[in-house]
Coordinates of C-alpha atoms in Angstrom, one line a residue:
X1 CA 0.0 0.0 0.2
X2 CA 1.0 3.4 -1.0
X3 CA 1.0 6.6 1.3
X4 CA -1.6 8.1 -1.1
X5 CA -3.6 5.0 -0.9
X6 CA -4.1 5.1 2.9
X7 CA -4.5 8.8 2.9
X8 CA -7.6 8.1 0.5
X9 CA -9.0 5.7 3.0
X10 CA -9.0 8.5 5.9
X11 CA -11.8 10.6 7.3
X12 CA -9.6 13.4 9.1
X13 CA -12.0 14.1 12.0
X14 CA -12.6 16.7 14.7
X15 CA -15.8 16.0 16.7
X16 CA -15.2 17.1 20.1
X17 CA -17.6 19.9 21.6
X18 CA -14.6 22.2 22.3
X19 CA -13.1 22.2 18.9
X20 CA -12.5 25.7 17.6
X21 CA -12.6 27.5 14.1
X22 CA -8.8 27.5 13.9
X23 CA -8.6 23.8 14.8
X24 CA -11.1 23.1 12.1
X25 CA -9.2 25.2 9.5
X26 CA -5.9 23.5 10.4
X27 CA -7.9 20.1 10.1
X28 CA -8.6 21.3 6.6
X29 CA -5.1 22.2 5.6
X30 CA -4.1 19.0 7.0
X31 CA -6.2 17.3 4.6
X32 CA -5.0 19.2 1.5
X33 CA -1.7 18.4 2.3
X34 CA -2.0 14.5 2.7
X35 CA -5.1 14.1 0.5
X36 CA -7.3 12.5 3.0
X37 CA -10.5 11.2 1.7
X38 CA -12.8 13.5 3.5
X39 CA -12.8 16.2 6.6
X40 CA -15.4 14.7 9.3
X41 CA -16.6 17.7 11.6
X42 CA -20.0 18.7 13.3
X43 CA -22.8 20.1 11.0
X44 CA -22.1 23.6 12.4
X45 CA -18.9 23.8 10.7
X46 CA -20.0 22.4 7.3
X47 CA -20.0 25.7 5.4
X48 CA -16.7 26.6 7.0
X49 CA -15.1 23.5 5.6
X50 CA -17.1 23.8 2.2
X51 CA -15.4 27.2 1.9
X52 CA -11.9 26.0 3.2
X53 CA -11.8 23.1 0.9
X54 CA -12.6 24.9 -2.3
X55 CA -10.6 23.7 -4.9
X56 CA -9.4 20.3 -3.1
X57 CA -10.2 16.8 -3.7
X58 CA -11.3 16.3 -0.3
X59 CA -15.1 15.7 0.6
X60 CA -17.0 17.2 3.6
X61 CA -18.4 14.9 5.9
X62 CA -20.6 15.4 9.0
X63 CA -22.4 13.5 11.6
X64 CA -26.1 13.2 12.2
X65 CA -28.0 12.7 15.5
X66 CA -24.3 12.5 17.1
X67 CA -23.3 11.2 19.4
X68 CA -26.2 9.3 21.0
X69 CA -28.4 8.6 18.0
X70 CA -31.5 9.2 20.3
X71 CA -32.7 12.3 18.1
X72 CA -36.4 12.0 16.8
X73 CA -36.0 10.4 13.2
X74 CA -38.0 13.4 11.5
X75 CA -35.1 15.6 13.2
X76 CA -32.4 13.5 11.9
X77 CA -33.7 13.5 8.4
X78 CA -34.1 17.6 8.7
X79 CA -30.4 17.7 10.1
X80 CA -29.3 15.7 7.0
X81 CA -31.2 17.8 4.4
X82 CA -29.7 20.9 5.8
X83 CA -26.2 19.7 6.2
X84 CA -26.4 18.6 2.2
X85 CA -27.5 22.2 1.6
X86 CA -24.7 23.8 3.4
X87 CA -22.2 21.5 1.4
X88 CA -21.6 18.1 3.1
X89 CA -21.1 15.1 0.7
X90 CA -21.0 12.6 3.3
X91 CA -23.6 11.7 6.4
X92 CA -22.3 9.6 9.2
X93 CA -25.8 9.0 11.3
X94 CA -25.9 7.2 14.7
X95 CA -28.6 4.7 14.9
X96 CA -31.2 4.9 17.5
X97 CA -29.1 2.4 19.6
X98 CA -31.9 1.9 22.3
X99 CA -34.5 0.6 19.6
X100 CA -31.8 -1.8 18.5
X101 CA -31.3 -3.3 22.0
X102 CA -35.2 -3.3 22.4
X103 CA -35.6 -5.4 19.5
X104 CA -37.8 -2.8 17.8
X105 CA -36.0 -3.1 14.4
X106 CA -38.9 -1.5 12.5
X107 CA -38.2 1.6 14.3
X108 CA -34.2 1.3 13.5
X109 CA -34.9 0.9 9.7
X110 CA -37.5 3.7 9.7
X111 CA -34.6 6.0 11.3
X112 CA -31.8 4.8 8.9
X113 CA -34.4 5.3 5.9
X114 CA -35.1 8.7 6.8
X115 CA -31.7 9.9 6.4
X116 CA -31.1 7.8 3.5
X117 CA -34.0 9.4 1.9
X118 CA -32.8 13.0 2.7
X119 CA -29.4 12.0 1.3
X120 CA -31.1 10.6 -2.0
X121 CA -32.6 14.0 -3.2
X122 CA -29.1 14.8 -4.2
X123 CA -26.7 12.7 -6.4
X124 CA -23.5 11.5 -4.8
X125 CA -24.3 11.7 -1.2
X126 CA -22.8 8.7 1.0
X127 CA -24.6 7.5 4.4
X128 CA -22.7 5.5 6.9
X129 CA -24.6 4.0 9.6
X130 CA -23.0 4.3 13.0
X131 CA -23.9 1.3 15.2
X132 CA -21.9 1.8 18.2
X133 CA -20.5 -1.4 18.5
X134 CA -19.2 -1.8 22.1
X135 CA -22.8 -1.3 23.2
X136 CA -24.2 -4.1 21.2
X137 CA -24.2 -7.8 21.4
X138 CA -23.1 -9.8 18.5
X139 CA -26.7 -10.6 17.5
X140 CA -27.5 -6.7 17.5
X141 CA -24.5 -6.0 15.4
X142 CA -25.5 -8.1 12.9
X143 CA -29.1 -7.2 12.7
X144 CA -27.6 -3.5 12.8
X145 CA -25.8 -4.4 9.6
X146 CA -28.8 -6.1 7.8
X147 CA -31.1 -3.0 8.6
X148 CA -28.5 -0.4 7.4
X149 CA -28.2 -2.6 4.2
X150 CA -32.0 -2.8 4.0
X151 CA -32.4 0.8 4.2
X152 CA -30.2 1.8 1.5
X153 CA -27.0 3.0 3.1
X154 CA -23.6 3.0 1.6
X155 CA -21.3 2.1 4.7
X156 CA -21.8 0.7 8.1
X157 CA -19.5 2.3 10.6
X158 CA -18.4 0.9 14.2
X159 CA -18.4 3.9 16.7
X160 CA -18.7 7.2 17.4
X161 CA -15.5 7.5 19.6
X162 CA -17.7 8.8 22.3
X163 CA -19.0 5.6 24.0
X164 CA -17.1 3.3 26.6
X165 CA -14.8 1.2 24.4
X166 CA -13.9 1.4 20.8
X167 CA -13.3 -0.2 17.6
X168 CA -12.1 -3.9 17.4
X169 CA -10.8 -5.9 14.5
X170 CA -13.2 -8.2 15.6
X171 CA -16.1 -5.9 15.1
X172 CA -14.8 -4.5 11.7
X173 CA -14.4 -8.2 10.3
X174 CA -17.9 -9.4 11.8
X175 CA -19.4 -6.3 9.8
X176 CA -17.4 -7.1 6.6
X177 CA -18.8 -10.4 7.0
X178 CA -22.5 -9.7 7.2
X179 CA -22.5 -6.7 4.5
X180 CA -19.7 -8.6 2.2
X181 CA -18.8 -6.4 -0.8
X182 CA -22.3 -4.5 -1.0
X183 CA -21.5 -1.9 1.7
X184 CA -18.5 -0.2 2.8
X185 CA -17.0 -0.7 6.2
X186 CA -15.7 2.1 8.2
X187 CA -13.7 1.5 11.3
X188 CA -13.6 4.7 14.0
X189 CA -13.1 5.0 17.7
X190 CA -9.3 4.6 19.0
X191 CA -7.4 4.6 15.9
X192 CA -4.6 6.4 17.1
X193 CA -1.2 4.8 15.4
X194 CA -0.5 2.9 12.1
X195 CA -0.5 -0.5 13.4
X196 CA -3.9 -0.1 14.6
X197 CA -5.0 1.5 11.2
X198 CA -3.5 -1.1 9.3
X199 CA -4.9 -4.1 11.5
X200 CA -8.6 -2.5 10.7
X201 CA -7.8 -2.3 7.2
X202 CA -6.7 -6.1 7.1
X203 CA -10.0 -6.8 9.1
X204 CA -11.9 -5.6 6.4
X205 CA -12.4 -1.6 6.8
X206 CA -12.0 0.6 3.7
X207 CA -12.3 3.6 5.4
X208 CA -10.8 4.8 8.8
X209 CA -12.0 7.7 10.8
X210 CA -9.4 9.2 12.7
X211 CA -8.5 12.4 14.9
X212 CA -4.7 11.4 14.9
X213 CA -4.7 11.3 11.0
X214 CA -1.8 13.1 10.6
X215 CA 0.4 11.0 13.2
X216 CA -0.3 8.0 11.2
X217 CA 0.3 9.4 8.0
X218 CA 3.9 10.5 9.3
X219 CA 4.5 7.1 10.9
X220 CA 3.6 5.4 7.5
X221 CA 5.8 7.9 5.4
X222 CA 8.7 7.3 7.8
X223 CA 8.4 3.5 7.3
X224 CA 7.8 3.9 3.5
X225 CA 11.1 6.2 2.8
X226 CA 13.0 5.1 5.8
X227 CA 13.4 9.2 7.0

């Protein structure tokens, strides 16, 4: 794998509530330099990121119903629509975790579908469904993947990074097994070094959500060049 290939698998992310405007602008500058796939920020920062990335081959990603997923589905759909209007190309939505754990699969399906329907009003919008795997049983993870696929999502994503416990290679492998090559798999939540990033890719991830993207790339470039 080349460094450019790894960079194109990374969503360079800053989602903490205390993130400042200067930090968002630095995130965008770093994305330009390294050629990351996307910059992932809270919805309030989407217009700023759109402007800062003008002319760059970097996509604008944001989060919906984040981080707990227990927003009313009509609100998620509205939030998704506004984010797209303001320039988002990719939507990482958190499912209704409590509904999934309550076996209310119809509610989870309609929750995801509401965001997917908003996204499909524009061409090229990608929807990633965040399961928050550390809170789920294996059976719930499988069902979450199946519901995401049934609802028309593009990716299944492991974690927000805000729950206890983050991503594991076992979770990534399970998701890949369930969705096959029909959906993408995004690993996120605790990927802070190159070894972990590569382990997630080997397990089946084709996208990584990282806030430590720059240090991961520098580590990779050091190994690639020997400098």
